Tab-separated table of C-alpha atoms in Angstrom:
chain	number	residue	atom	x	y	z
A	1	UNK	CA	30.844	-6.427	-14.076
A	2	UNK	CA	27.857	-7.094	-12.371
A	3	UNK	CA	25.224	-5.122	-11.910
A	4	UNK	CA	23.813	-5.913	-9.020
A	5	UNK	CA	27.587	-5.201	-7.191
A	6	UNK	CA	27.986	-2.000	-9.088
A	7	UNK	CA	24.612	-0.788	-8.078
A	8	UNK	CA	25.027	-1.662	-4.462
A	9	UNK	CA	28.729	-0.318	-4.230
A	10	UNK	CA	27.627	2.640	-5.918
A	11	UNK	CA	24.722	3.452	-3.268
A	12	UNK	CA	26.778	2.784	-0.725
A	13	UNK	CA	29.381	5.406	-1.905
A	14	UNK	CA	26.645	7.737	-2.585
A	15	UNK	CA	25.082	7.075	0.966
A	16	UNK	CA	29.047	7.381	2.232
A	17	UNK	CA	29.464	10.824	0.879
A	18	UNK	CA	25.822	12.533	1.569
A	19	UNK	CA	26.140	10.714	5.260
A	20	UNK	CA	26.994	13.780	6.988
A	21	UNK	CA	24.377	15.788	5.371
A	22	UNK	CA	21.751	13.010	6.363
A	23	UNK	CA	23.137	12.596	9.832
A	24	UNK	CA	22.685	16.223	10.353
A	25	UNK	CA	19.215	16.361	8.806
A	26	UNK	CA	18.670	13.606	11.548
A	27	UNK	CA	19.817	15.673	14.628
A	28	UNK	CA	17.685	18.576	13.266
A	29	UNK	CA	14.885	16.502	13.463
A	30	UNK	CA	15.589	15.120	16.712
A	31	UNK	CA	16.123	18.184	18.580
A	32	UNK	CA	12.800	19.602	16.741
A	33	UNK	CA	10.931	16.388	18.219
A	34	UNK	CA	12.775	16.788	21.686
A	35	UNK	CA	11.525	20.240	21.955
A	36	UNK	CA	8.186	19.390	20.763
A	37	UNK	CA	8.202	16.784	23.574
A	38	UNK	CA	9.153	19.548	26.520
A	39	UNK	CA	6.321	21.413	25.088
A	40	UNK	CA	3.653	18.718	26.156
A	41	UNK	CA	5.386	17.707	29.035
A	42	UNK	CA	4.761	21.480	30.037
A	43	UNK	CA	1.228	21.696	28.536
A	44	UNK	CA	0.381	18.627	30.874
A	45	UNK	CA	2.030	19.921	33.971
A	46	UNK	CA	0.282	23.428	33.169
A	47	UNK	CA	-3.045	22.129	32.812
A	48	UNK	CA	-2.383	23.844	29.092
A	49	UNK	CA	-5.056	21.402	27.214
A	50	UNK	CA	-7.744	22.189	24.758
A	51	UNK	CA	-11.146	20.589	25.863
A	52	UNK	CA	-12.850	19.292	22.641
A	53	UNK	CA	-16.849	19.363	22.599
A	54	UNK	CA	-18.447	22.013	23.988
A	55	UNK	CA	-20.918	22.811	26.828
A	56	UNK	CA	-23.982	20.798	27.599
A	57	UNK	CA	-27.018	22.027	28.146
A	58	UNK	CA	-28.941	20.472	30.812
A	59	UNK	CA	-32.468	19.158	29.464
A	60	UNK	CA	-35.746	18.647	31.533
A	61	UNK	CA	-36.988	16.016	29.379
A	62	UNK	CA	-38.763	12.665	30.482
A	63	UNK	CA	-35.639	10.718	30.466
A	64	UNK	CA	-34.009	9.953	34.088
A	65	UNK	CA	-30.589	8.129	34.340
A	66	UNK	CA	-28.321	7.394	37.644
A	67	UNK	CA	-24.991	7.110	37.327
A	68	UNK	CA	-22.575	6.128	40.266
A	69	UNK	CA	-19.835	7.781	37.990
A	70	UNK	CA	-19.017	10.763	40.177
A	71	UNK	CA	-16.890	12.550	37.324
A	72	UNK	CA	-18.176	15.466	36.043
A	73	UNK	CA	-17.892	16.031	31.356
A	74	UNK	CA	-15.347	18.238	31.728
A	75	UNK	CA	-13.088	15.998	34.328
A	76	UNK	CA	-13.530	13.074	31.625
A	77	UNK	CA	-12.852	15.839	28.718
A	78	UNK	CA	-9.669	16.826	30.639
A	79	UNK	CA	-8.654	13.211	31.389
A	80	UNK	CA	-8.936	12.875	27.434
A	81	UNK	CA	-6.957	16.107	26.285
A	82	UNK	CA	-3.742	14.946	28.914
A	83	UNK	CA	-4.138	10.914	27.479
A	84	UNK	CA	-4.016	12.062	23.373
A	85	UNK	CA	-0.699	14.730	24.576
A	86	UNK	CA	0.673	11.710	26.484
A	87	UNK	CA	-0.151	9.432	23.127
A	88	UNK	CA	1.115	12.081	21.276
A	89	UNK	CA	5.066	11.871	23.245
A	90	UNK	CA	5.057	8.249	22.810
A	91	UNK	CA	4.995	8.978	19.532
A	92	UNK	CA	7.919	11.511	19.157
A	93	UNK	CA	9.915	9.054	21.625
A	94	UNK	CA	9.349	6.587	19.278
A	95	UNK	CA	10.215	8.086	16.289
A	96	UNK	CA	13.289	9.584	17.886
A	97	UNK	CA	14.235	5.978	18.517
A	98	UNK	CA	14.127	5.107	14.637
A	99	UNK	CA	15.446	7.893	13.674
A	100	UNK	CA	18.706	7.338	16.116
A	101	UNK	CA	18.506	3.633	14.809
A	102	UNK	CA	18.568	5.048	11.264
A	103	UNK	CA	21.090	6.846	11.794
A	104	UNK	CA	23.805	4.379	13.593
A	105	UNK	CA	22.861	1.980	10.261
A	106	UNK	CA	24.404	4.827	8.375
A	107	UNK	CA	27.033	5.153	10.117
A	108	UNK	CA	27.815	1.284	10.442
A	109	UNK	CA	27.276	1.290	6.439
A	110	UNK	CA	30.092	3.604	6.092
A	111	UNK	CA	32.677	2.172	8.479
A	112	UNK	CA	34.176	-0.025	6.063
A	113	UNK	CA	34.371	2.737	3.317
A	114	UNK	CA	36.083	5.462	5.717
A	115	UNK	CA	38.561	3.179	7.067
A	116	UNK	CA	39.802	2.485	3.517
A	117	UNK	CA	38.812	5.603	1.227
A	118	UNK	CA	42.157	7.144	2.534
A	119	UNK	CA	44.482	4.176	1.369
A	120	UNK	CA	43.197	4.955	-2.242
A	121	UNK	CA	45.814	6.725	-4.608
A	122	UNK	CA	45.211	10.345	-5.105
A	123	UNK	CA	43.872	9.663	-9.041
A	124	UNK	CA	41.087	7.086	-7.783
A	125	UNK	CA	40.225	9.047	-5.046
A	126	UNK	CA	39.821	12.322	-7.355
A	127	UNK	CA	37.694	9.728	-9.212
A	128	UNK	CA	35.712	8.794	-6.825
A	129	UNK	CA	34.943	12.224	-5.481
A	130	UNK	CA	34.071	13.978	-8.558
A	131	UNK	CA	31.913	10.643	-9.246
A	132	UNK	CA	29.860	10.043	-6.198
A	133	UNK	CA	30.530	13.001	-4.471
A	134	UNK	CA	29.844	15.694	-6.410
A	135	UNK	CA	25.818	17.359	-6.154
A	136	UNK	CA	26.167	17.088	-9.833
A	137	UNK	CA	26.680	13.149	-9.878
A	138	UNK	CA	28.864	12.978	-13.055
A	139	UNK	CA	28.617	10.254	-15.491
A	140	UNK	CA	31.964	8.116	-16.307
A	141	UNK	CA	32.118	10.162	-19.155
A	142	UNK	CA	32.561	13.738	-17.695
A	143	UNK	CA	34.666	12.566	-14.938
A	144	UNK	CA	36.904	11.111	-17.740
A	145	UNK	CA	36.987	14.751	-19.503
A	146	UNK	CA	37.535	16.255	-15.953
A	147	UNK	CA	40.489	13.773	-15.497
A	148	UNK	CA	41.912	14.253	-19.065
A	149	UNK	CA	41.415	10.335	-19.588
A	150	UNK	CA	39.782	8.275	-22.369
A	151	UNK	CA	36.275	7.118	-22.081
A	152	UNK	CA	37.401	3.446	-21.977
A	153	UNK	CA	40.302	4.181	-19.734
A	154	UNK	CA	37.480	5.988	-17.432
A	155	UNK	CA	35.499	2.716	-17.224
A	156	UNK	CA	38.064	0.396	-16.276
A	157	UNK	CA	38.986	2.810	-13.627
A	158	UNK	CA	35.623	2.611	-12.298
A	159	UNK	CA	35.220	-1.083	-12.731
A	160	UNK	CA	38.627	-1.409	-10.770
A	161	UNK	CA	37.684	0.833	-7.796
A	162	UNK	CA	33.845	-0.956	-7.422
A	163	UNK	CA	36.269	-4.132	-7.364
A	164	UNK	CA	38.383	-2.828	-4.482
A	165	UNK	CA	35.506	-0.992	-2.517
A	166	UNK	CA	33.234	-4.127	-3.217
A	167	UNK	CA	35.912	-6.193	-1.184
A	168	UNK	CA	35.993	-3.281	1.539
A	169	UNK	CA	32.475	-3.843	2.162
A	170	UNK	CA	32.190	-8.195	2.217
A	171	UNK	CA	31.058	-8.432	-1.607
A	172	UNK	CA	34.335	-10.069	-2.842
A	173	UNK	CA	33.834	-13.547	-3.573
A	174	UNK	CA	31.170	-12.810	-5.796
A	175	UNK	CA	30.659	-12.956	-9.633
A	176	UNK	CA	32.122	-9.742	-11.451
C-alpha cells in the first residue's frame, strides 16, 4: 500500500466526516463578521468614530505658515477614523469571501465520498465510521477488537476500503 494514497484517502475521510462540524464553524464565523460589518456601516452613517490625537494648542511662536488647505485637524482626523472603518469592512468582506471559498472546497472534496459511502456494505461502513469518524480516531487495532476481527483481517479490510475510496476520489491508476 502506498503511503502517500493511504495518507491522502485517509484525510480526506477525516475531512469527510468532521465537514459538517467545519462548515458550521464557518457560518458562525461568517455571520460574526457580517454583523461586525453592520456595526461599521452604522458607526460611519452615525458619525460613531473615535478621533485619535488629541487637541492642539495654538502657539504664538515666530513661525508663520499659509496653507490654502481649508480643512480644519479634526475634519482630516474624522476623514481618517471613517477611511481605517471603511479599510477595516474590506477586510471582513474579504475574509468572508475565503472563508465561503473554503468552504465550497470542502464540500467539492467530499462529493465523491458521499455519493458512494452509502453503496458500502454495512461491515465496511461500521469500519469506516468507528475509524475516521469517531472523536476518538481508533487505530486498526481497536476497531478490529470493536469488530470482533483479527488484527491482520482488520488491515486488509482497511487496505481494501482505501482501494475502493481511492478510486471514488480519481487516485486509481496509481501504485498500491
Amino acid at each position: 500500500m502506498n503511503k502517500d494514497i493511504l495518507k491522502t484517502v485517509e484525510n480526506r475521510l477525516y475531512d469527510y466526516f468532521e465537514r459538517e462540524e467545519l462548515l458550521e464553524g464557518s457560518k458562525l464565523k461568517i455571520h460574526k463578521l457580517q454583523e461586525q460589518i453592520k456595526q461599521i456601516d452604522e458607526d460611519i452613517k452615525g458619525n460613531n468614530v473615535m478621533l485619535e490625537g488629541g487637541y492642539k494648542s495654538i502657539t504664538y511662536g515666530e513661525k508663520v505658515q499659509t496653507s490654502l488647505d481649508t480643512t480644519s485637524y479634526f475634519e482630516k482626523e474624522f476623514v481618517r477614523a471613517v477611511e481605517r472603518l471603511e479599510k477595516e469592512k474590506v477586510f471582513k468582506l474579504g475574509r468572508i469571501s475565503e472563508l465561503k471559498s473554503e468552504m465550497r472546497k470542502l464540500e467539492e472534496a467530499s462529493i465523491d465520498i458521499e455519493c458512494n459511502i452509502d453503496k458500502l456494505q454495512e461491515i465496511d461502513l461500521k469500519f469506516i465510521e468507528l475509524k475516521y469518524k469517531s472523536k476518538a480516531r481508533l487505530s486498526v487495532e481497536e476497531v478490529a477488537n470493536e469488530l470482533n476481527m483479527s488484527r491482520s483481517s482488520a488491515y486488509l479490510k482497511r487496505d481494501k476500503l482505501i482501494i475502493e475510496i481511492a478510486g471514488w476520489i480519481g487516485l486509481q491508476g496509481l501504485d498500491f
